[in-house]
Coordinates of C-alpha atoms in Angstrom, one line a residue:
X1 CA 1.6 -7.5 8.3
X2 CA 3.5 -4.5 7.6
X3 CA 1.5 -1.1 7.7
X4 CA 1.9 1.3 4.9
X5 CA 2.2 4.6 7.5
X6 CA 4.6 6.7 5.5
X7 CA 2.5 6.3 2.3
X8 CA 0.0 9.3 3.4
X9 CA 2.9 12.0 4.9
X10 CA 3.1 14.1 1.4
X11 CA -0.3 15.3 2.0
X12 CA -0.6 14.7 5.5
X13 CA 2.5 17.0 6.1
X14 CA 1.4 19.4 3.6
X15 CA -1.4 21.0 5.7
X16 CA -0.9 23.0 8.8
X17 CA -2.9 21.5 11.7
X18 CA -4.9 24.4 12.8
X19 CA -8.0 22.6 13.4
X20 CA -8.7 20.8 16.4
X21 CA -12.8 19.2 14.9
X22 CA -13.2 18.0 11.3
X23 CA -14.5 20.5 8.8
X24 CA -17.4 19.7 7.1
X25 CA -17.9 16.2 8.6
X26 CA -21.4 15.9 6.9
X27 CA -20.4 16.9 3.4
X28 CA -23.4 19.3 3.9
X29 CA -20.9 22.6 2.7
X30 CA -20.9 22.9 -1.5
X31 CA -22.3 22.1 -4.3
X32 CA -22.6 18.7 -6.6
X33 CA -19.4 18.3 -8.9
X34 CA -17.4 20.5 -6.3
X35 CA -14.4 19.7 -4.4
X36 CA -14.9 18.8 -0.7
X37 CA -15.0 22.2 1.4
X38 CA -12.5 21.2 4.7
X39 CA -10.9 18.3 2.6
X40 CA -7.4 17.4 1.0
X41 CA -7.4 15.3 -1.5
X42 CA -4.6 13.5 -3.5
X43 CA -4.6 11.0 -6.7
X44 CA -1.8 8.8 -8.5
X45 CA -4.1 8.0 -11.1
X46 CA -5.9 11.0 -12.0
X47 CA -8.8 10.1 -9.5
X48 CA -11.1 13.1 -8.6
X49 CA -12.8 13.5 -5.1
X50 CA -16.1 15.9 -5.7
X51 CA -19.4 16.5 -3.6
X52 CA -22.5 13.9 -4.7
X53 CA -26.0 14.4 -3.9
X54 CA -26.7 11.1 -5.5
X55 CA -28.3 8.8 -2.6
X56 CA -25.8 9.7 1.0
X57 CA -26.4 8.1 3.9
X58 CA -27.1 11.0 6.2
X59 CA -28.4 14.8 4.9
X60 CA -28.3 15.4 1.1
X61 CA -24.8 15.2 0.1
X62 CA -21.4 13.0 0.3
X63 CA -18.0 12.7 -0.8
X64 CA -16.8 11.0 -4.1
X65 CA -13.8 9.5 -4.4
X66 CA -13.8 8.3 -9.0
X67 CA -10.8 6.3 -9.8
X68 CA -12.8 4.3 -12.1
X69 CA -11.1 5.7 -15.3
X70 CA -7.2 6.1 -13.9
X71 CA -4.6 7.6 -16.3
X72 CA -0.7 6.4 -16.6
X73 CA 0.1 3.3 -14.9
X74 CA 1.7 2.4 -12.2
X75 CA 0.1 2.9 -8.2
X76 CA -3.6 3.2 -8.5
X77 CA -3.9 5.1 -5.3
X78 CA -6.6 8.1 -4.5
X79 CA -6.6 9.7 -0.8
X80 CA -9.4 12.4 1.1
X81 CA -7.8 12.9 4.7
X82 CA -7.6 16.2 7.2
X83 CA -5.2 16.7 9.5
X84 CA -6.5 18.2 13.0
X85 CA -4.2 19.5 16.1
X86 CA -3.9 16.8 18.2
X87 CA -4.0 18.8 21.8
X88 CA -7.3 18.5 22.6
X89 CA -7.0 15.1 21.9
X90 CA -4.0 14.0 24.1
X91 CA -4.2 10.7 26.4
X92 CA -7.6 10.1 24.7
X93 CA -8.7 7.1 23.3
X94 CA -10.6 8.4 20.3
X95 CA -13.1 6.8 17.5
X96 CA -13.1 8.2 14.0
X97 CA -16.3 6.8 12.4
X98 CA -17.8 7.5 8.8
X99 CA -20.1 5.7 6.2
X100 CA -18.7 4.4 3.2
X101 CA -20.4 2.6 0.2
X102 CA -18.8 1.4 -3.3
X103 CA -19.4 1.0 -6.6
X104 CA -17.5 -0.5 -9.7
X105 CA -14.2 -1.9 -7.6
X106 CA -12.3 -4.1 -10.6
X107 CA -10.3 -7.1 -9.0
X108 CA -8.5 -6.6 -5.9
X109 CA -9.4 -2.6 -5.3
X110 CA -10.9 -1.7 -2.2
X111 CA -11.8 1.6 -0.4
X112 CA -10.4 2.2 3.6
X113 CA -11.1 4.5 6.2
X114 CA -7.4 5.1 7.6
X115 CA -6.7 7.1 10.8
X116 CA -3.1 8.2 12.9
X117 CA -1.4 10.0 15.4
X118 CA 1.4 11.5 14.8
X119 CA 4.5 12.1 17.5
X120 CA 7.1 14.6 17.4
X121 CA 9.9 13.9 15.6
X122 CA 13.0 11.9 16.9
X123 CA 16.1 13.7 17.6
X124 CA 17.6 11.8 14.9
X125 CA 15.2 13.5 12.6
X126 CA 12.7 10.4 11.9
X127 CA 9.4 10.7 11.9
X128 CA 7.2 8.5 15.3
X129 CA 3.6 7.3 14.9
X130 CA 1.7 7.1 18.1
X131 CA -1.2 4.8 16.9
X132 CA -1.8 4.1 13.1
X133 CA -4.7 1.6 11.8
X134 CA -5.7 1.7 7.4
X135 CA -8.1 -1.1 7.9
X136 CA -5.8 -3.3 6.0
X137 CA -7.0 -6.4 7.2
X138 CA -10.7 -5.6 6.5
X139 CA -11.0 -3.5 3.2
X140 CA -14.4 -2.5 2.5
X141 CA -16.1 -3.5 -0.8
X142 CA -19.9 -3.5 -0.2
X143 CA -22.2 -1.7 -2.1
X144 CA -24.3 -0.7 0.5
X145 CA -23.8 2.3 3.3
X146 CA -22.2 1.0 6.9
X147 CA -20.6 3.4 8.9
X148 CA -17.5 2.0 10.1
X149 CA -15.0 2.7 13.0
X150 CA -11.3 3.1 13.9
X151 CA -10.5 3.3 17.0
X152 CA -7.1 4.5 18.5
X153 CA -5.2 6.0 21.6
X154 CA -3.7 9.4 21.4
X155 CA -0.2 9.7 23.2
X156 CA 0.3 12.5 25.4
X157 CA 3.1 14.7 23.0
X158 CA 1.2 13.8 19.7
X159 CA 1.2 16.9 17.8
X160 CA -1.7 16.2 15.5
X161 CA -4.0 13.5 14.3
X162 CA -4.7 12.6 10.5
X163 CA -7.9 10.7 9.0
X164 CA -9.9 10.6 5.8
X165 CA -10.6 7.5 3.2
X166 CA -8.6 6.0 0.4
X167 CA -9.3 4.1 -2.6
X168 CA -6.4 1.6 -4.0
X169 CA -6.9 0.3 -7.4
X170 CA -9.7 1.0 -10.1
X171 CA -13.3 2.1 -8.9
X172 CA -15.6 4.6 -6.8
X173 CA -16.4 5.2 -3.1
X174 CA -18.4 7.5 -1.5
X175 CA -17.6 8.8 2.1
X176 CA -20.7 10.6 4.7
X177 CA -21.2 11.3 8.2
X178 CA -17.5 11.6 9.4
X179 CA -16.7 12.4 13.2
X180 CA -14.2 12.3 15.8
X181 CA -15.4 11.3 19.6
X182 CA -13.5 10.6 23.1
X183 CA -15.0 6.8 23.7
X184 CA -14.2 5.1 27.4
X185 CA -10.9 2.6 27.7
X186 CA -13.3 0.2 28.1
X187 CA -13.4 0.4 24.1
X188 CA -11.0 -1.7 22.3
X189 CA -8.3 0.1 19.6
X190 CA -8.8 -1.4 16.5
X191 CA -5.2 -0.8 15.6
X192 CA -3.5 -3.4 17.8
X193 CA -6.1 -6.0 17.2
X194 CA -6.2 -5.8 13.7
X195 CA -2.2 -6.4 13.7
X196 CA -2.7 -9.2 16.2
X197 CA -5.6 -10.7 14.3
X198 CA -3.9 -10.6 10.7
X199 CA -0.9 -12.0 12.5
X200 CA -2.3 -14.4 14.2
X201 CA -3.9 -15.9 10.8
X202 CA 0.0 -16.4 9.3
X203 CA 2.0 -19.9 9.2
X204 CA 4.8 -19.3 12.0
X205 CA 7.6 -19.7 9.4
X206 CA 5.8 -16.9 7.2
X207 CA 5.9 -14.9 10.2
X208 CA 9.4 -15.3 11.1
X209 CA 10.1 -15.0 7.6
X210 CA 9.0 -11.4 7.1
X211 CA 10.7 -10.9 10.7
X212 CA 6.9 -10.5 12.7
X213 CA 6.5 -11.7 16.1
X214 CA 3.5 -12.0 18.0
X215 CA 3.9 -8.3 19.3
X216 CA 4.7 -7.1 15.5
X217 CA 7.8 -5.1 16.4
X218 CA 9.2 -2.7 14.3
X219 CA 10.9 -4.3 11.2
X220 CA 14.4 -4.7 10.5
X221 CA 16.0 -2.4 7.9
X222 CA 17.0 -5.6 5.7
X223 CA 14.7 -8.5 5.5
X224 CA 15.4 -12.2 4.1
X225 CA 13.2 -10.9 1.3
X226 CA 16.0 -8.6 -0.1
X227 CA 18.0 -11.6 -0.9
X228 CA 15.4 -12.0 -3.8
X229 CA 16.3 -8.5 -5.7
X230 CA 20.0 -9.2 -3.8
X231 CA 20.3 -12.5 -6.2
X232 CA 18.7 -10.5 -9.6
X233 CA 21.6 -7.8 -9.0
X234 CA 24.3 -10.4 -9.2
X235 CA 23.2 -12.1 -12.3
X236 CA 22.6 -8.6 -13.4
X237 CA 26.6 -7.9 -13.2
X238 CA 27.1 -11.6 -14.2
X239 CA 25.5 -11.2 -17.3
X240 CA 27.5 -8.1 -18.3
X241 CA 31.1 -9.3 -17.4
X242 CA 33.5 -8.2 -20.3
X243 CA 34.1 -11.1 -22.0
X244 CA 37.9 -10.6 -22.6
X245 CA 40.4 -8.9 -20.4
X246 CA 41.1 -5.2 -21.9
X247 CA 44.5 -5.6 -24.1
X248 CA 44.5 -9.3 -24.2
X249 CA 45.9 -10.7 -27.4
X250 CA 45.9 -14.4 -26.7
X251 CA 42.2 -15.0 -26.3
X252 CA 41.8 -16.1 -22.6
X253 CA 38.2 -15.7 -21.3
X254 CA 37.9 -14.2 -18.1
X255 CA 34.1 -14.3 -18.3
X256 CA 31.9 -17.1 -16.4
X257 CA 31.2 -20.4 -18.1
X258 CA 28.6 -20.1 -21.1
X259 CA 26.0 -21.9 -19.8
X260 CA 26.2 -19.5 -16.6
X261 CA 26.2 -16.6 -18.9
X262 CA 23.3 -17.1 -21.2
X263 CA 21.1 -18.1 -18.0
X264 CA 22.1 -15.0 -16.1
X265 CA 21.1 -12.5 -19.7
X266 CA 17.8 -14.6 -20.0
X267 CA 17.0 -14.0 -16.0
X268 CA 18.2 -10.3 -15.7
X269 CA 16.1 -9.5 -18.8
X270 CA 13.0 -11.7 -17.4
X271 CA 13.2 -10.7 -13.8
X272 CA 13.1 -6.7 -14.7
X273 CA 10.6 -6.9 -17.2
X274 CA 8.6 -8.6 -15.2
X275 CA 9.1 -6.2 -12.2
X276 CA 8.3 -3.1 -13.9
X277 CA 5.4 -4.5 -15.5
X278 CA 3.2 -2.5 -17.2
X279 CA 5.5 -0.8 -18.3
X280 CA 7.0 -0.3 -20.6
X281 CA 4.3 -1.1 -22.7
X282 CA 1.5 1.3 -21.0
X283 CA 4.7 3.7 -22.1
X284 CA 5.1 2.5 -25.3
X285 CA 1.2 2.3 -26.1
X286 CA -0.3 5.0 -24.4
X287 CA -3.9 4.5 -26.0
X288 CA -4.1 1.2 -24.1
X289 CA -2.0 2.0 -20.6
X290 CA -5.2 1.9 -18.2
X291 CA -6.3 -1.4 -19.8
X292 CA -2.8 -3.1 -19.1
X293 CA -2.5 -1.5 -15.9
X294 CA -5.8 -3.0 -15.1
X295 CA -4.7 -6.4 -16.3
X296 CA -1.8 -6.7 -14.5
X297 CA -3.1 -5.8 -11.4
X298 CA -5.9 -8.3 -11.8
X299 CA -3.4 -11.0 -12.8
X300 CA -0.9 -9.9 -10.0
X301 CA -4.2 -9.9 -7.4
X302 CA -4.9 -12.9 -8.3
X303 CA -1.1 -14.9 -8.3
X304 CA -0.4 -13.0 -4.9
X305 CA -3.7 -14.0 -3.4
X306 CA -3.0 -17.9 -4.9
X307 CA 0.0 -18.3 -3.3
X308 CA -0.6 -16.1 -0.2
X309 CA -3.2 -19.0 0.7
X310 CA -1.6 -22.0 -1.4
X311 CA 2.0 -21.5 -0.3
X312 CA 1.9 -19.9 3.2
X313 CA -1.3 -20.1 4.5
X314 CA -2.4 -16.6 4.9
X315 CA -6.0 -15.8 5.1
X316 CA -6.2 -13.1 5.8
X317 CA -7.0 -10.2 3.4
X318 CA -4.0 -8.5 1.9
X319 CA -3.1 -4.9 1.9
X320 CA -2.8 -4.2 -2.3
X321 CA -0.6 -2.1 -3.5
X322 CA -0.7 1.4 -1.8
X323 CA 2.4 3.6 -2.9
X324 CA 4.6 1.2 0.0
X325 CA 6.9 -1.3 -1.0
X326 CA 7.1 -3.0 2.5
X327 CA 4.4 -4.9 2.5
X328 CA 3.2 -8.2 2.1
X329 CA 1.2 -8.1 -1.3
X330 CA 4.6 -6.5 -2.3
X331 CA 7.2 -9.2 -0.7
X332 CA 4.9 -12.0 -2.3
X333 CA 4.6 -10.5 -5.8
X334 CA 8.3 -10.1 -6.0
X335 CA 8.8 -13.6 -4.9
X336 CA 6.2 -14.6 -8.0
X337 CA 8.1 -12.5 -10.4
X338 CA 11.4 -14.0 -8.9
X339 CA 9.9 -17.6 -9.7
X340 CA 8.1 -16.7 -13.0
X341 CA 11.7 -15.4 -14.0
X342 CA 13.8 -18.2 -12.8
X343 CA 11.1 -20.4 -14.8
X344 CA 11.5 -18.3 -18.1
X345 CA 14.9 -18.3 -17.9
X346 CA 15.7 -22.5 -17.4
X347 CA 13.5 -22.8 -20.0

């Protein structure tokens, strides 16, 4: 399964990494309805992170992530995170550990503690992960309080660590009781296992499919998927081939066969509709945007999740649409709309 790292660097990268503890772990500092003293927080959707005293798990406060009303469309995405200096931390293996409950998830949103370290950068320019693990393969949903761990091991050279909680799709989470602790080797990084364990759970051809061995290796730049959006490109320029050469005055059609034609219009218009779904019409009608938006993600949680199990036997939880394209919620969605379009277009 392909990890979403990148999707948390805008923020991440934003803050300088003076710190080497977390600030205001307990939630303890300010006052109901406030922002989190010590905390960044981001939002796609118009989601608000804010201090609750409204039953925490430890002391008389907690974080509040509320995407349960998200504006526009598109991502529903809503991140609280700190970024500490990673010396202290060097050659460690370290836990980062905090409560979380839920409340009012619609289909297929989920809340995840996410934690990394983060490497100097290559001497190309690109950006290297030491250890990165979003709890993809074991999104939290309960409603009750259970402190939950991450566990990973800090290289030698990484310049700074990164951690907080996210919420994709619509609904609430509340985060408490946050730390960062040095735990023996003996403890096992939660990382690595979780890609082993989601990748053990996929069909071998799935897996050589999406170009994932059993040591999950870093993905190739172009993937069998592309062929998909490769294939809606050329009907794209099929279906607008000039019909006539330019200063022709005996009629002779240079354009494809009819047949061809017509089918490549009707798939072109499907396929792109259907991949920018919801909009344009959360555009178009802005007074019911969250409601489609909602919709189609339950629709598109649900197709993904059908053939995910149906088609390719993956059972393992999926990691839904977080601001990252290269995943495989995403491959398998594009592969639906592919089909759906294909479908629309025959017919």
């Amino acid at each position: 399964m392909v990890l979403a790292l990148c999707a948390f660097d805008a923020g991440a990268r934003g803050q300088a990494p003076a710190r080497t503890e977390l600030a205001n772990a307990g939630l303890e500092q300010g006052s109901p309805g406030e922002a989190p003293t010590g905390w960044f927080f981001s939002s796609s959707c118009g989601g608000k992170a804010s201090i609750d005293a409204d039953e925490p798990f430890a002391g008389a406060q907690s974080a509040l992530i509320d995407a349960s009303a998200p504006t526009g469309s598109g991502q529903l995405f809503s991140n609280l995170m700190q970024s500490l200096d990673a010396q202290p931390w060097r050659g460690k293996r370290v836990r980062f550990r905090a409560a979380v409950r839920t409340a009012e998830l619609a289909a297929g949103a989920a809340a995840q503690l996410w934690f990394r370290v983060d490497r100097p950068d290559a001497e190309g320019g690109g950006k290297q992960y030491g250890a990165f693990d979003n709890m993809g393969d074991r999104p939290i949903r309960a409603a009750a309080w259970a402190p939950y761990d991450i566990v990973l091991q800090v290289a030698a050279d990484a310049e700074r660590i990164v951690c907080g909680m996210f919420v994709t799709g619509k609904g609430k989470a509340w985060l408490d009781d946050a730390s960062l602790a040095v735990v023996d080797e003996s403890v096992a990084t939660t990382g690595e296992a979780a890609a082993s364990a989601a990748n053990s759970r996929m069909h071998p051809a799935v897996r050589r499919a999406f170009g994932e061995a059993e040591n999950a290796p870093r993905q190739p730049f172009f993937t069998p998927w592309l062929w998909l959006p490769v294939f809606a490109l050329l009907t794209f320029a099929v279906a607008l081939w000039p019909m006539r050469r330019r200063g022709d005055v005996d009629g002779v059609v240079v354009a494809p066969p009819g047949r061809v034609r017509w089918f490549a219009i009707r798939f072109t218009i499907a396929y792109w509709l259907l991949y920018c779904l919801p909009s344009p019409f959360a555009q178009l009608l802005p007074w019911l945007g969250p409601q489609l938006g909602a919709a189609h993600g339950w629709l598109d949680a649900r197709l993904v999740a059908l053939v995910a199990r149906s088609v390719f036997g993956i059972e393992a939880d999926l990691v839904p649409p977080n601001g990252s394209g290269d995943t495989t919620w995403s491959y398998i969605s594009t592969l639906n709309g592919f089909v759906l379009a294909v479908l629309v277009a025959a017919i």
